[in-house]
GROMACS .gro file of C-alpha atoms in nm:
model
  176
    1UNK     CA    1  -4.234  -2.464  -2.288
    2UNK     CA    2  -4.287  -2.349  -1.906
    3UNK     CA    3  -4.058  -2.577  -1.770
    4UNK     CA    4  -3.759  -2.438  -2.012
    5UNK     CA    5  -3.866  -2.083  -1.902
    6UNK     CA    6  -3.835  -2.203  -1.565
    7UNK     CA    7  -3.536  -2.331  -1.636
    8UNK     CA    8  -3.372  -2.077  -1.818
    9UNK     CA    9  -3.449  -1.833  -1.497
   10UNK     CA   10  -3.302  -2.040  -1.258
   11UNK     CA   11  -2.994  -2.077  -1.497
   12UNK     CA   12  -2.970  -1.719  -1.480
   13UNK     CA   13  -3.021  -1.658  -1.119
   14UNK     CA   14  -2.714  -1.946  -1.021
   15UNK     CA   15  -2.507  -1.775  -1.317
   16UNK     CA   16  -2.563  -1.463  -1.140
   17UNK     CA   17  -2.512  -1.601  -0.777
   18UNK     CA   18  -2.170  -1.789  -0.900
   19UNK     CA   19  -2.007  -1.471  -1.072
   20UNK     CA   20  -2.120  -1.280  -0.712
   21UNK     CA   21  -1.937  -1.539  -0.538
   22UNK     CA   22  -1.649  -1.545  -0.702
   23UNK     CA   23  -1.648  -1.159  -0.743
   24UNK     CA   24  -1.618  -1.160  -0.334
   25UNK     CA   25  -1.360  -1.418  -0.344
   26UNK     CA   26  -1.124  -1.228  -0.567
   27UNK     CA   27  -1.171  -0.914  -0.391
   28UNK     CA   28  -1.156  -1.066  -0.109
   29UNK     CA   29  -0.856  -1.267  -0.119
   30UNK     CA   30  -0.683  -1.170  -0.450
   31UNK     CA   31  -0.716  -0.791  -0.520
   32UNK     CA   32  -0.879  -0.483  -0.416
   33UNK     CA   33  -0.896  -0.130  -0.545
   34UNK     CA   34  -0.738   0.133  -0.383
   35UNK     CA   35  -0.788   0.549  -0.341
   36UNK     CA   36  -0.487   0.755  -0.275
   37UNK     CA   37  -0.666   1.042  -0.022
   38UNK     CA   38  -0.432   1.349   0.018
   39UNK     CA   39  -0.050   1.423  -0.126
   40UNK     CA   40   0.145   1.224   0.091
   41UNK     CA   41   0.281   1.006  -0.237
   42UNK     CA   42   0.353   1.270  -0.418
   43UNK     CA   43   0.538   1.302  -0.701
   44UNK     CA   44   0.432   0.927  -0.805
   45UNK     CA   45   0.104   0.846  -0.691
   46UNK     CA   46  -0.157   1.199  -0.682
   47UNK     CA   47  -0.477   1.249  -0.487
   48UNK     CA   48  -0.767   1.028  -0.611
   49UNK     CA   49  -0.525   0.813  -0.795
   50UNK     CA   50  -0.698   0.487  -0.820
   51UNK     CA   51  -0.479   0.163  -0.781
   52UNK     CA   52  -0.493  -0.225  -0.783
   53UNK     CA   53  -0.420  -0.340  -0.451
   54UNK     CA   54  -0.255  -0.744  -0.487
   55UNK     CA   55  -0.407  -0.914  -0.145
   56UNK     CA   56  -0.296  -1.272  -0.258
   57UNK     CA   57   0.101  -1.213  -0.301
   58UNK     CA   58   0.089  -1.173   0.079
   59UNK     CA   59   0.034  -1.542   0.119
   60UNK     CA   60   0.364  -1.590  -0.104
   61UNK     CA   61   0.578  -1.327   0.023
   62UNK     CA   62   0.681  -1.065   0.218
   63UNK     CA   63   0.673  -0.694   0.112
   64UNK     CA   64   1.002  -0.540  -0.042
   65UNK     CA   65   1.135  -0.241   0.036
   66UNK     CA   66   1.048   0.007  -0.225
   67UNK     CA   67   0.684  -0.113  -0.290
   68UNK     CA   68   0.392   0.062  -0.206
   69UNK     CA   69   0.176  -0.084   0.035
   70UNK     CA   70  -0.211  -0.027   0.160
   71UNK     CA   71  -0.224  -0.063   0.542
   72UNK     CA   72  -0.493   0.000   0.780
   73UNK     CA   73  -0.461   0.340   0.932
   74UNK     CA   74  -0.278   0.282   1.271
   75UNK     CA   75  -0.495   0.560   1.392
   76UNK     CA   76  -0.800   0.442   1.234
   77UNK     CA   77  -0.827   0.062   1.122
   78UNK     CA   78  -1.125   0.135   0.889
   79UNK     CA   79  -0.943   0.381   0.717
   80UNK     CA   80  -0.663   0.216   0.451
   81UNK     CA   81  -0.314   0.463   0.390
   82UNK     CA   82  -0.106   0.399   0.129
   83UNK     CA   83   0.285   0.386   0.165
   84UNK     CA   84   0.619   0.316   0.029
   85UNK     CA   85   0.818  -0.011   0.227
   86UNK     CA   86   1.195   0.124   0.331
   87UNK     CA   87   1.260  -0.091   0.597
   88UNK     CA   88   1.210  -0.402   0.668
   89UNK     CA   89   1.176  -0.682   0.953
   90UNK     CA   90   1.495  -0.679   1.205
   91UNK     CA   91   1.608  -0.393   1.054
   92UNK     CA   92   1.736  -0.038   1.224
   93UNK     CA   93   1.590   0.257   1.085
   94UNK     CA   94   1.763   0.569   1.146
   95UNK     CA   95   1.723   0.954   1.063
   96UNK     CA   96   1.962   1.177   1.001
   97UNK     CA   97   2.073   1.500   0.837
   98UNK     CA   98   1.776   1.456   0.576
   99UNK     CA   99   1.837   1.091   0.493
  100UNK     CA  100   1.770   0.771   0.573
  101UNK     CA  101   1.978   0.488   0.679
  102UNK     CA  102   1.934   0.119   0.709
  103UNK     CA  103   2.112  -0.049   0.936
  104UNK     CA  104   2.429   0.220   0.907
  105UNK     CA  105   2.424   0.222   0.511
  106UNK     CA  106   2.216   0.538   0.393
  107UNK     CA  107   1.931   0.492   0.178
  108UNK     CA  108   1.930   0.552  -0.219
  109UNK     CA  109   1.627   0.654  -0.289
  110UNK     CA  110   1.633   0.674  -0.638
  111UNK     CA  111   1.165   0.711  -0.677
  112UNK     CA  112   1.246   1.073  -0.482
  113UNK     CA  113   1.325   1.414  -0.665
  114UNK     CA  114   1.679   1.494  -0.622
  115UNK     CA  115   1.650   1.776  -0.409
  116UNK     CA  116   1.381   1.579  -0.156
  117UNK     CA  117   1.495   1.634   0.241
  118UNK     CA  118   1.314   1.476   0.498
  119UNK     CA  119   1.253   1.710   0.796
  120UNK     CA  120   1.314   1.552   1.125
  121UNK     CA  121   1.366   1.772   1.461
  122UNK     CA  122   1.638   1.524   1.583
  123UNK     CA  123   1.827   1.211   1.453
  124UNK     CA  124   1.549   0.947   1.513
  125UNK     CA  125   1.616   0.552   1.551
  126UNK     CA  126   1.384   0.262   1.478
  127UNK     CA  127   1.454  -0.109   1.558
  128UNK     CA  128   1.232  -0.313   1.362
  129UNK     CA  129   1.073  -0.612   1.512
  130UNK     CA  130   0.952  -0.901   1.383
  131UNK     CA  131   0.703  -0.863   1.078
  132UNK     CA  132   0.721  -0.504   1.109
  133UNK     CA  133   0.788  -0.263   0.873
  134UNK     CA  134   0.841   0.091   0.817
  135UNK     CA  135   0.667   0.313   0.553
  136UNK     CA  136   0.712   0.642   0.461
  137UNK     CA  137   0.544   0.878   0.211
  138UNK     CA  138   0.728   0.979  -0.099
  139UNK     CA  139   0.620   1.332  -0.029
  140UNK     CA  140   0.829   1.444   0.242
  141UNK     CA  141   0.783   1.818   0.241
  142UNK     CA  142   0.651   1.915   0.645
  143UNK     CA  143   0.310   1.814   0.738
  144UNK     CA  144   0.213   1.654   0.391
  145UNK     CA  145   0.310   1.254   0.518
  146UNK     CA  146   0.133   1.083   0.837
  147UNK     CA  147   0.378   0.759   0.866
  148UNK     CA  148   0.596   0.530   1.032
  149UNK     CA  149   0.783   0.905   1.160
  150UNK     CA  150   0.561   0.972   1.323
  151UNK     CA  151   0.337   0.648   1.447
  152UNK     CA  152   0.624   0.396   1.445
  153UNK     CA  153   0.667   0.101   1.243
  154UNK     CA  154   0.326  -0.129   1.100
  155UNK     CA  155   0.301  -0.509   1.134
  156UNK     CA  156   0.263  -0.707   0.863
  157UNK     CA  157  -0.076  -0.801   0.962
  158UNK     CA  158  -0.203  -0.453   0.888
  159UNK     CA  159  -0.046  -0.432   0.536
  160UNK     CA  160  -0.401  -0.552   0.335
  161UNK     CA  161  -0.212  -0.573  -0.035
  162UNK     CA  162   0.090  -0.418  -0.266
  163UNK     CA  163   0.017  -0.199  -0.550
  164UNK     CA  164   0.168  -0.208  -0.905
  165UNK     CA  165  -0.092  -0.081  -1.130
  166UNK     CA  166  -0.277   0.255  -1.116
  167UNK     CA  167  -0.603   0.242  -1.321
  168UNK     CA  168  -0.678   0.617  -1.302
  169UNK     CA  169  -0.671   0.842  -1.446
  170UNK     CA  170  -0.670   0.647  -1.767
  171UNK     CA  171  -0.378   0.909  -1.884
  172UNK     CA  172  -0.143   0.747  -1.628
  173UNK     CA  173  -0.286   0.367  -1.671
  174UNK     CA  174  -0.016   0.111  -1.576
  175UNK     CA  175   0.275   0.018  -1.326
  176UNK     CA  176   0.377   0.227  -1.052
   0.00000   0.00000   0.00000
């Protein structure tokens, strides 16, 4: 009788030790859960949204433009942002009058309010290298989005995953 406590114990401990493994593995290289901190994805993702970040579809593909991305912070690599894809490797970025345009051919960007403007003090230009990309928050009001404006465009490395589900709050539960 000992020896099948024993062994029930030590079936339990490597039970516990395999689903801690494998918990690591999948966070580490499948998916990872994701905060939004402040309003700069405003009107569709909210402070303290919490999202499923998919790590593994980076070893498939490349981001697209229009998905949301987590990045480490180009100010901060320990700190993760959150931001929508609009342009994409080899592509020119420019600003002007309000809008966007990708390589001469403005923008539609149909996830923004109608009425959205994005600020800019001067037509800007971009020319995206290889793997790089540039995000932008969908809240474009002054002050309220630290991105790609304003710290240039973010290589692929630093992208960590691409969202598509928001778990909280449970009211809002599902794809983004």
């Amino acid at each position: 009788m000992e020896n099948s406590g024993k062994s029930e114990i030590l079936s339990w401990i490597l039970t516990l030790v395999a689903a801690v493994v494998i918990a690591l593995i999948v966070r580490t290289f499948v998916f990872n859960i994701a905060v939004v901190n402040g309003s700069s994805m405003e009107k569709t993702l909210h402070d303290r949204d919490v999202l499923i970040s998919n790590r593994a579809v980076l070893f498939i593909r490349n981001p697209k433009r229009e998905e949301i991305v987590v990045f480490h912070s180009p100010t901060d690599n320990k700190k993760l942002n959150i931001k929508r894809v609009i342009g994409l490797p080899g592509e020119t970025v420019e600003l002007k009058d309000g809008k966007f345009y990708i390589n001469g051919e403005i923008l539609a960007e149909n996830y923004l309010e109608d009425d959205a403007y994005t600020l800019s003090n001067s037509d800007e230009y971009w020319q995206l290298g290889e793997n790089e990309y540039f995000l932008v928050g969908d809240n474009r009001n002054p002050g309220k989005s630290f991105d790609s404006r304003a710290t240039g465009p973010v290589n692929k490395s630093e992208i960590t995953g691409i969202t598509g589900l928001r778990l909280f709050p449970f009211n809002q539960f599902g794809g983004i």
